[in-house]
CSV table of C-alpha atoms and ligand atoms in Angstrom, one decimal:
chain,number,residue,atom,x,y,z
X,205,MET,CA,-19.6,79.0,118.9
X,206,LEU,CA,-21.2,79.8,115.6
X,207,ILE,CA,-18.9,81.6,113.1
X,208,ILE,CA,-20.2,83.7,110.2
X,209,ASP,CA,-17.8,84.3,107.3
X,210,ALA,CA,-19.1,87.3,105.2
X,211,HIS,CA,-17.1,86.6,102.1
X,212,LEU,CA,-16.5,83.3,100.3
X,213,ASP,CA,-16.3,82.8,96.5
X,214,LEU,CA,-17.7,79.3,96.8
X,215,SER,CA,-19.3,79.0,93.4
X,216,MET,CA,-16.2,80.5,91.7
X,217,ASN,CA,-14.1,77.7,93.3
X,218,ALA,CA,-16.6,75.0,92.3
X,219,LEU,CA,-16.8,76.1,88.6
X,220,GLU,CA,-13.5,77.9,87.8
X,221,TRP,CA,-11.2,75.8,90.0
X,222,ASN,CA,-13.3,72.7,89.5
X,223,ARG,CA,-13.5,72.0,93.2
X,224,ASP,CA,-16.3,69.7,94.5
X,225,LEU,CA,-16.6,71.5,97.9
X,226,ARG,CA,-18.3,68.4,99.4
X,227,LYS,CA,-14.9,66.8,99.5
X,228,SER,CA,-12.5,67.7,102.3
X,229,VAL,CA,-9.7,70.2,101.7
X,230,PHE,CA,-7.2,67.4,101.9
X,231,GLU,CA,-9.0,65.4,99.2
X,232,ILE,CA,-9.2,68.4,97.0
X,233,ARG,CA,-5.5,69.2,97.4
X,234,GLU,CA,-4.7,65.5,96.5
X,235,ILE,CA,-6.8,65.8,93.3
X,236,GLU,CA,-4.9,69.0,92.4
X,237,HIS,CA,-1.4,68.0,93.5
X,238,GLU,CA,0.0,67.8,89.9
X,239,MET,CA,-1.9,70.7,88.5
X,240,ASN,CA,-0.2,74.0,87.8
X,241,ASP,CA,-2.7,76.1,85.9
X,242,LYS,CA,-3.2,78.4,88.8
X,243,PRO,CA,-0.8,79.6,91.6
X,244,ASP,CA,-3.1,78.3,94.3
X,245,ARG,CA,-3.5,74.7,93.1
X,246,ALA,CA,-3.4,72.1,95.9
X,247,LYS,CA,-3.3,75.0,98.4
X,248,GLY,CA,-7.1,75.5,99.0
X,249,THR,CA,-8.4,76.0,102.5
X,250,VAL,CA,-12.3,76.0,102.0
X,251,CYS,CA,-14.9,73.3,101.6
X,252,PHE,CA,-18.1,72.2,103.4
X,253,PRO,CA,-16.6,69.6,105.7
X,254,GLN,CA,-14.0,72.0,107.0
X,255,MET,CA,-16.6,74.8,107.4
X,256,ARG,CA,-18.7,72.4,109.5
X,257,GLU,CA,-15.7,71.4,111.5
X,258,GLY,CA,-15.1,75.0,112.3
X,259,ASN,CA,-18.8,75.7,113.1
X,260,ILE,CA,-19.0,78.1,110.2
X,261,GLY,CA,-22.7,77.6,109.7
X,262,LEU,CA,-23.4,80.8,107.8
X,263,CYS,CA,-21.6,82.7,105.1
X,264,VAL,CA,-22.1,85.4,102.5
X,265,ALA,CA,-21.4,83.7,99.2
X,266,THR,CA,-20.7,85.4,96.0
X,267,LEU,CA,-21.7,85.6,92.4
X,268,ILE,CA,-18.9,87.2,90.3
X,269,GLY,CA,-18.5,87.9,86.6
X,270,ARG,CA,-16.6,90.8,85.2
X,271,TYR,CA,-17.3,92.7,82.0
X,272,VAL,CA,-14.2,94.2,80.5
X,273,LYS,CA,-14.3,97.1,78.2
X,274,LYS,CA,-11.9,97.5,75.3
X,275,GLY,CA,-8.3,98.2,76.4
X,276,SER,CA,-8.7,96.7,79.9
X,277,LYS,CA,-5.9,94.4,81.0
X,278,LEU,CA,-8.1,92.6,83.6
X,279,PRO,CA,-9.5,89.2,82.8
X,280,GLY,CA,-13.2,89.2,82.1
X,281,TRP,CA,-16.0,88.8,79.5
X,282,ASN,CA,-16.4,91.0,76.4
X,283,SER,CA,-20.1,91.7,77.1
X,284,PRO,CA,-22.3,92.2,80.1
X,285,GLU,CA,-24.6,89.4,78.8
X,286,GLN,CA,-21.7,86.9,79.0
X,287,ALA,CA,-20.9,88.1,82.5
X,288,TRP,CA,-24.6,87.7,83.5
X,289,ALA,CA,-24.6,84.2,82.1
X,290,GLN,CA,-21.6,83.3,84.2
X,291,THR,CA,-23.3,84.4,87.3
X,292,GLN,CA,-26.3,82.3,86.4
X,293,GLY,CA,-24.1,79.3,86.1
X,294,GLN,CA,-22.8,80.1,89.6
X,295,LEU,CA,-26.3,80.5,90.9
X,296,ALA,CA,-27.2,77.1,89.4
X,297,TRP,CA,-24.4,75.5,91.4
X,298,TYR,CA,-25.7,77.0,94.7
X,299,LYS,CA,-29.2,75.7,93.8
X,300,ALA,CA,-27.8,72.2,93.1
X,301,MET,CA,-26.0,72.4,96.5
X,302,GLU,CA,-29.3,73.3,98.1
X,303,LYS,CA,-31.0,70.3,96.5
X,304,ALA,CA,-28.1,68.1,97.7
X,305,GLY,CA,-28.8,69.3,101.3
X,306,GLU,CA,-25.3,71.0,101.5
X,307,MET,CA,-26.4,74.6,101.6
X,308,THR,CA,-29.5,76.6,102.3
X,309,SER,CA,-30.4,80.1,101.1
X,310,ILE,CA,-30.9,82.8,103.8
X,311,TYR,CA,-32.9,85.7,102.3
X,312,ASP,CA,-35.2,87.1,105.1
X,313,VAL,CA,-35.6,87.2,108.8
X,314,PRO,CA,-37.6,83.9,109.1
X,315,SER,CA,-35.1,81.9,107.0
X,316,LEU,CA,-32.3,83.4,109.1
X,317,GLU,CA,-34.0,82.6,112.4
X,318,ASN,CA,-34.8,79.0,111.3
X,319,HIS,CA,-31.3,78.5,110.3
X,320,LEU,CA,-29.8,79.8,113.6
X,321,ASP,CA,-32.2,77.5,115.5
X,322,LEU,CA,-31.1,74.5,113.4
X,323,TRP,CA,-27.4,75.2,114.2
X,324,GLN,CA,-28.2,75.2,117.9
X,325,SER,CA,-29.0,71.5,117.5
X,326,GLU,CA,-26.6,68.7,118.1
X,327,LYS,CA,-26.0,67.2,114.6
X,328,LYS,CA,-23.8,70.0,113.2
X,329,GLY,CA,-21.7,67.5,111.2
X,330,SER,CA,-24.4,67.2,108.5
X,331,LEU,CA,-26.3,70.4,108.6
X,332,PRO,CA,-26.6,72.6,105.5
X,333,ILE,CA,-24.5,75.7,105.5
X,334,GLY,CA,-26.5,78.9,105.2
X,335,TYR,CA,-25.6,81.5,102.6
X,336,VAL,CA,-26.6,85.0,101.9
X,337,LEU,CA,-26.2,85.6,98.2
X,338,SER,CA,-24.0,88.6,97.2
X,339,LEU,CA,-22.8,90.0,93.9
X,340,GLU,CA,-19.1,91.1,93.8
X,341,GLY,CA,-18.9,93.7,91.1
X,342,ALA,CA,-22.2,94.6,89.4
X,343,ASP,CA,-21.0,94.6,85.7
X,344,SER,CA,-23.1,91.5,85.0
X,345,ILE,CA,-26.3,93.5,85.7
X,346,ILE,CA,-27.1,94.2,82.0
X,347,ASN,CA,-29.8,96.7,83.0
X,348,LEU,CA,-31.9,97.3,86.1
X,349,SER,CA,-34.5,94.7,85.2
X,350,TYR,CA,-31.7,92.2,85.7
X,351,LEU,CA,-31.2,93.5,89.2
X,352,GLU,CA,-34.9,92.7,89.9
X,353,LYS,CA,-34.4,89.2,88.4
X,354,ALA,CA,-31.4,88.7,90.6
X,355,TYR,CA,-33.3,89.8,93.7
X,356,GLU,CA,-36.0,87.3,92.9
X,357,ASN,CA,-33.3,84.6,92.6
X,358,GLY,CA,-32.2,85.4,96.2
X,359,LEU,CA,-29.6,88.2,95.7
X,360,ARG,CA,-29.5,90.4,98.8
X,361,ALA,CA,-26.2,92.3,98.7
X,362,VAL,CA,-24.3,94.1,95.9
X,363,GLY,CA,-20.8,95.4,95.7
X,364,PRO,CA,-21.0,97.8,92.7
X,365,ALA,CA,-17.4,97.4,91.7
X,366,HIS,CA,-14.5,94.9,92.0
X,367,TYR,CA,-11.0,95.5,90.6
X,368,GLY,CA,-10.6,98.3,88.0
X,369,PRO,CA,-13.2,100.4,86.2
X,370,GLY,CA,-16.8,99.2,86.3
X,371,THR,CA,-20.1,100.1,84.7
X,372,TYR,CA,-21.7,101.2,88.0
X,373,ALA,CA,-18.7,102.3,90.1
X,374,GLN,CA,-14.9,102.4,90.0
X,375,GLY,CA,-13.2,99.7,92.0
X,376,THR,CA,-9.8,98.9,93.6
X,377,ASP,CA,-6.7,100.4,91.9
X,378,THR,CA,-8.7,103.1,90.0
X,379,THR,CA,-10.3,106.5,90.6
X,380,GLY,CA,-13.5,108.2,89.7
X,381,GLY,CA,-17.2,108.4,90.8
X,382,ILE,CA,-20.2,106.3,90.2
X,383,GLY,CA,-21.9,108.4,87.5
X,384,LYS,CA,-25.5,108.3,86.4
X,385,LYS,CA,-25.6,104.5,86.0
X,386,GLY,CA,-24.2,104.0,89.5
X,387,ARG,CA,-26.7,106.4,91.0
X,388,GLU,CA,-29.6,104.6,89.2
X,389,LEU,CA,-28.3,101.2,90.5
X,390,LEU,CA,-28.1,102.4,94.1
X,391,THR,CA,-31.6,103.9,93.9
X,392,ALA,CA,-32.9,100.5,92.5
X,393,MET,CA,-31.0,98.7,95.3
X,394,ASP,CA,-32.7,101.0,97.9
X,395,GLU,CA,-36.1,100.2,96.4
X,396,LEU,CA,-35.4,96.5,96.6
X,397,ASN,CA,-34.0,96.9,100.2
X,398,MET,CA,-30.7,95.4,99.1
X,399,ILE,CA,-27.4,95.8,101.1
X,400,LEU,CA,-24.6,97.9,99.7
X,401,ASP,CA,-21.2,96.3,100.0
X,402,ALA,CA,-18.7,99.1,100.3
X,403,THR,CA,-15.7,96.8,99.8
X,404,HIS,CA,-13.7,97.4,96.6
X,405,LEU,CA,-15.1,100.9,96.0
X,406,CYS,CA,-12.3,103.3,95.2
X,407,ASP,CA,-12.2,106.5,97.4
X,408,ASP,CA,-14.2,108.6,94.9
X,409,SER,CA,-16.9,106.0,94.4
X,410,PHE,CA,-17.1,105.3,98.1
X,411,ARG,CA,-17.7,108.9,98.8
X,412,GLU,CA,-20.5,109.2,96.2
X,413,ALA,CA,-22.1,105.8,97.0
X,414,MET,CA,-22.3,106.6,100.7
X,415,ASP,CA,-23.9,110.0,99.8
X,416,HIS,CA,-26.4,108.6,97.4
X,417,PHE,CA,-27.4,105.3,99.0
X,418,LYS,CA,-29.9,105.4,101.8
X,419,GLY,CA,-30.1,101.8,102.9
X,420,SER,CA,-27.9,99.3,104.9
X,421,VAL,CA,-24.2,99.3,104.2
X,422,TRP,CA,-21.6,96.7,105.1
X,423,ALA,CA,-18.1,96.0,104.0
X,424,SER,CA,-17.9,92.2,103.6
X,425,HIS,CA,-14.1,91.8,103.4
X,426,SER,CA,-11.9,94.9,104.1
X,427,ASN,CA,-8.9,95.7,106.3
X,428,CYS,CA,-7.5,99.0,107.6
X,429,ARG,CA,-5.3,101.4,105.6
X,430,THR,CA,-3.4,102.3,108.7
X,431,PHE,CA,-1.6,98.9,108.6
X,432,VAL,CA,-1.3,98.5,104.8
X,433,ASN,CA,-1.3,101.8,102.9
X,434,HIS,CA,-3.3,100.8,99.8
X,435,ASN,CA,-6.6,102.0,98.2
X,436,ARG,CA,-8.1,98.6,98.8
X,437,GLN,CA,-8.1,99.3,102.5
X,438,PHE,CA,-10.2,101.7,104.5
X,439,THR,CA,-8.9,105.0,106.0
X,440,ASP,CA,-9.9,105.7,109.6
X,441,ASP,CA,-12.3,108.4,108.3
X,442,GLN,CA,-14.0,105.8,106.0
X,443,ILE,CA,-14.2,103.3,108.9
X,444,LYS,CA,-15.7,106.0,111.1
X,445,GLU,CA,-18.3,106.8,108.5
X,446,LEU,CA,-19.2,103.1,108.0
X,447,ILE,CA,-19.6,102.9,111.8
X,448,ASP,CA,-21.9,105.9,111.8
X,449,ARG,CA,-24.0,104.1,109.2
X,450,GLY,CA,-24.3,101.0,111.3
X,451,ALA,CA,-22.0,99.0,109.1
X,452,VAL,CA,-20.2,95.8,110.0
X,453,ILE,CA,-16.7,95.4,108.5
X,454,GLY,CA,-15.4,91.8,107.8
X,455,GLY,CA,-11.7,91.3,108.4
X,456,ALA,CA,-10.0,89.6,105.5
X,457,LEU,CA,-7.2,87.0,105.4
X,458,ASP,CA,-5.5,87.8,102.1
X,459,ALA,CA,-1.8,88.2,103.0
X,460,TRP,CA,-1.2,91.3,100.9
X,461,MET,CA,-3.9,93.1,102.8
X,462,MET,CA,-2.4,92.1,106.1
X,463,VAL,CA,1.3,93.1,105.8
X,464,PRO,CA,2.9,95.9,103.8
X,465,ASN,CA,5.1,95.3,100.8
X,466,TRP,CA,3.7,91.8,100.0
X,467,LYS,CA,4.9,90.6,96.6
X,468,ARG,CA,2.5,88.2,95.0
X,469,GLY,CA,4.1,84.9,94.1
X,470,ILE,CA,7.4,85.9,95.8
X,471,SER,CA,6.6,86.7,99.4
X,472,THR,CA,5.7,83.8,101.7
X,473,PRO,CA,3.4,83.9,104.8
X,474,LYS,CA,6.3,82.6,107.0
X,475,GLY,CA,8.8,85.0,105.5
X,476,MET,CA,6.6,88.0,106.1
X,477,ASN,CA,5.3,86.7,109.4
X,478,VAL,CA,1.7,86.7,108.4
X,479,THR,CA,-0.4,85.3,111.2
X,480,MET,CA,-3.9,85.4,112.5
X,481,GLU,CA,-2.8,88.0,115.1
X,482,ILE,CA,-2.8,90.5,112.2
X,483,LEU,CA,-6.5,89.9,111.7
X,484,ILE,CA,-7.0,90.6,115.4
X,485,ASP,CA,-5.0,93.9,115.0
X,486,ASN,CA,-7.4,95.0,112.2
X,487,MET,CA,-10.4,94.0,114.3
X,488,ASP,CA,-9.1,95.8,117.4
X,489,HIS,CA,-8.3,98.9,115.4
X,490,ILE,CA,-12.0,99.1,114.2
X,491,CYS,CA,-13.2,98.4,117.8
X,492,GLN,CA,-11.1,101.2,119.1
X,493,LEU,CA,-12.4,103.6,116.5
X,494,ALA,CA,-16.0,102.6,117.3
X,495,GLY,CA,-15.5,102.5,121.0
X,496,ASN,CA,-17.3,99.1,121.1
X,497,SER,CA,-17.2,95.6,119.4
X,498,LYS,CA,-20.3,96.0,117.3
X,499,HIS,CA,-18.9,96.9,113.9
X,500,VAL,CA,-16.4,94.2,113.1
X,501,GLY,CA,-16.8,90.6,112.0
X,502,ILE,CA,-15.1,88.0,109.8
X,503,GLY,CA,-15.0,88.2,106.0
X,504,THR,CA,-12.0,86.0,105.2
X,505,ASP,CA,-12.1,85.9,101.4
X,506,LEU,CA,-10.3,82.5,101.8
X,507,ASP,CA,-9.7,80.8,98.4
X,508,GLY,CA,-10.6,84.1,96.7
X,509,ALA,CA,-8.1,83.2,93.9
X,510,PHE,CA,-5.4,82.6,96.5
X,511,GLY,CA,-4.7,79.7,98.9
X,512,LYS,CA,-2.3,78.7,101.7
X,513,GLU,CA,0.6,80.5,99.8
X,514,GLN,CA,-1.1,83.8,100.6
X,515,CYS,CA,-2.8,83.6,103.9
X,516,PRO,CA,-1.7,83.4,107.6
X,517,HIS,CA,0.7,80.5,108.1
X,518,ASP,CA,-1.0,79.5,111.3
X,519,LEU,CA,-4.2,78.7,109.4
X,520,GLU,CA,-4.3,75.3,107.6
X,521,THR,CA,-7.9,75.3,106.6
X,522,ILE,CA,-11.0,77.5,107.2
X,523,SER,CA,-11.8,75.4,110.3
X,524,ASP,CA,-9.0,77.2,112.0
X,525,LEU,CA,-11.1,80.3,112.4
X,526,ARG,CA,-12.0,78.5,115.6
X,527,MET,CA,-8.8,80.0,117.1
X,528,ILE,CA,-10.2,83.5,116.9
X,529,PRO,CA,-12.1,83.5,120.3
X,530,GLU,CA,-8.8,82.6,122.1
X,531,LEU,CA,-6.9,85.3,120.2
X,532,LEU,CA,-9.5,87.9,121.1
X,533,LYS,CA,-9.5,86.7,124.7
X,534,ASN,CA,-5.8,87.2,124.9
X,535,ARG,CA,-6.2,90.8,123.9
X,536,GLY,CA,-8.7,91.3,126.8
X,537,TYR,CA,-11.9,90.9,124.9
X,538,GLN,CA,-14.9,89.8,127.0
X,539,GLN,CA,-17.2,86.9,126.0
X,540,GLU,CA,-19.9,89.3,124.8
X,541,ASP,CA,-17.5,91.1,122.5
X,542,ILE,CA,-16.2,87.8,121.1
X,543,ILE,CA,-19.8,86.7,120.4
X,544,ASN,CA,-20.4,90.0,118.6
X,545,ILE,CA,-17.4,89.5,116.4
X,546,LEU,CA,-17.9,85.9,115.6
X,547,HIS,CA,-21.5,86.1,114.6
X,548,MET,CA,-23.8,88.5,116.5
X,549,ASN,CA,-22.9,91.6,114.6
X,550,TRP,CA,-23.7,90.1,111.2
X,551,ILE,CA,-27.0,88.6,112.6
X,552,ARG,CA,-28.0,91.9,114.1
X,553,PHE,CA,-27.1,93.7,110.9
X,554,LEU,CA,-29.2,91.3,108.8
X,555,LYS,CA,-32.2,91.4,111.1
X,556,ASP,CA,-32.1,95.2,111.0
X,557,ALA,CA,-31.6,95.4,107.3
X,558,TRP,CA,-34.5,92.9,106.6
X,559,LYS,CA,-37.0,94.0,109.3
R,737,ZN,ZN1,-13.0,90.8,96.9
């Protein structure tokens, strides 16, 4: 069964972690086995061969470049122009992967339908992986003319904020609204028919963005606050509002978003009993709030600056997403629901957004 993963930082891994994602996860781990510049070295889980092995034929892939204002403790660039340039390097990698036959850009209904037909065929082992291009945190948009440029280059979804304060919205671990610049960004996104990614918006910015934006909203990689009480997670009221807007919410596999009291670099997946069942708990909670299976999908965030040390211990590589149908079945989910969650909800959402 085709699996869609709505959040992977593929280009960030290629360029900042220096991972050639055409190699297998095990080859990449071998290359990194004596490196210690990052906590997740030799612990990666994502690459093209393992995506194909797991039948993950389509993903939402990110561009990400943060601009930090004076006084911020977060890592990032000292000007929006530098952040923009970083995203353009990331874009160049996606384009090179297209040329190499490894990936293919999905940006409208025909490109989506062609790709889905292709993945119905037999030779899955060598097919290009489709990607919808998304921007995680909009600080690199120097002004709105750059949003148009980005759209022309294939960008179809924008999360206005990431961690901390942003130019267009306030993100995780902060407070405050979207301001004039945020409202202008959302209006321009509406005009370009771009998707708003509600993930990472702080509660105030979520409220204002939902009020101001008229188009299609998804949450590419978000879990439920009822299980882990943190502002990165959605409250039940926020989930209900997303459902009312026709959103699909992608369940994430970052351990600290799956169990309470996770301590980065100290807690271990086994020690905290982090398993794939917790993803199913989050999915089930959203299905119960919706009264159906049409608003939840997969948005793992695997290798989003963490690896095996911070994801479910029963997942060795991204190909293990294959276990999700069985886990859902054990909870009483019917085949139609399982298809919805694995790919159909994202497909329906994209077709509706792009019609
Ligand atoms: Zn994220």
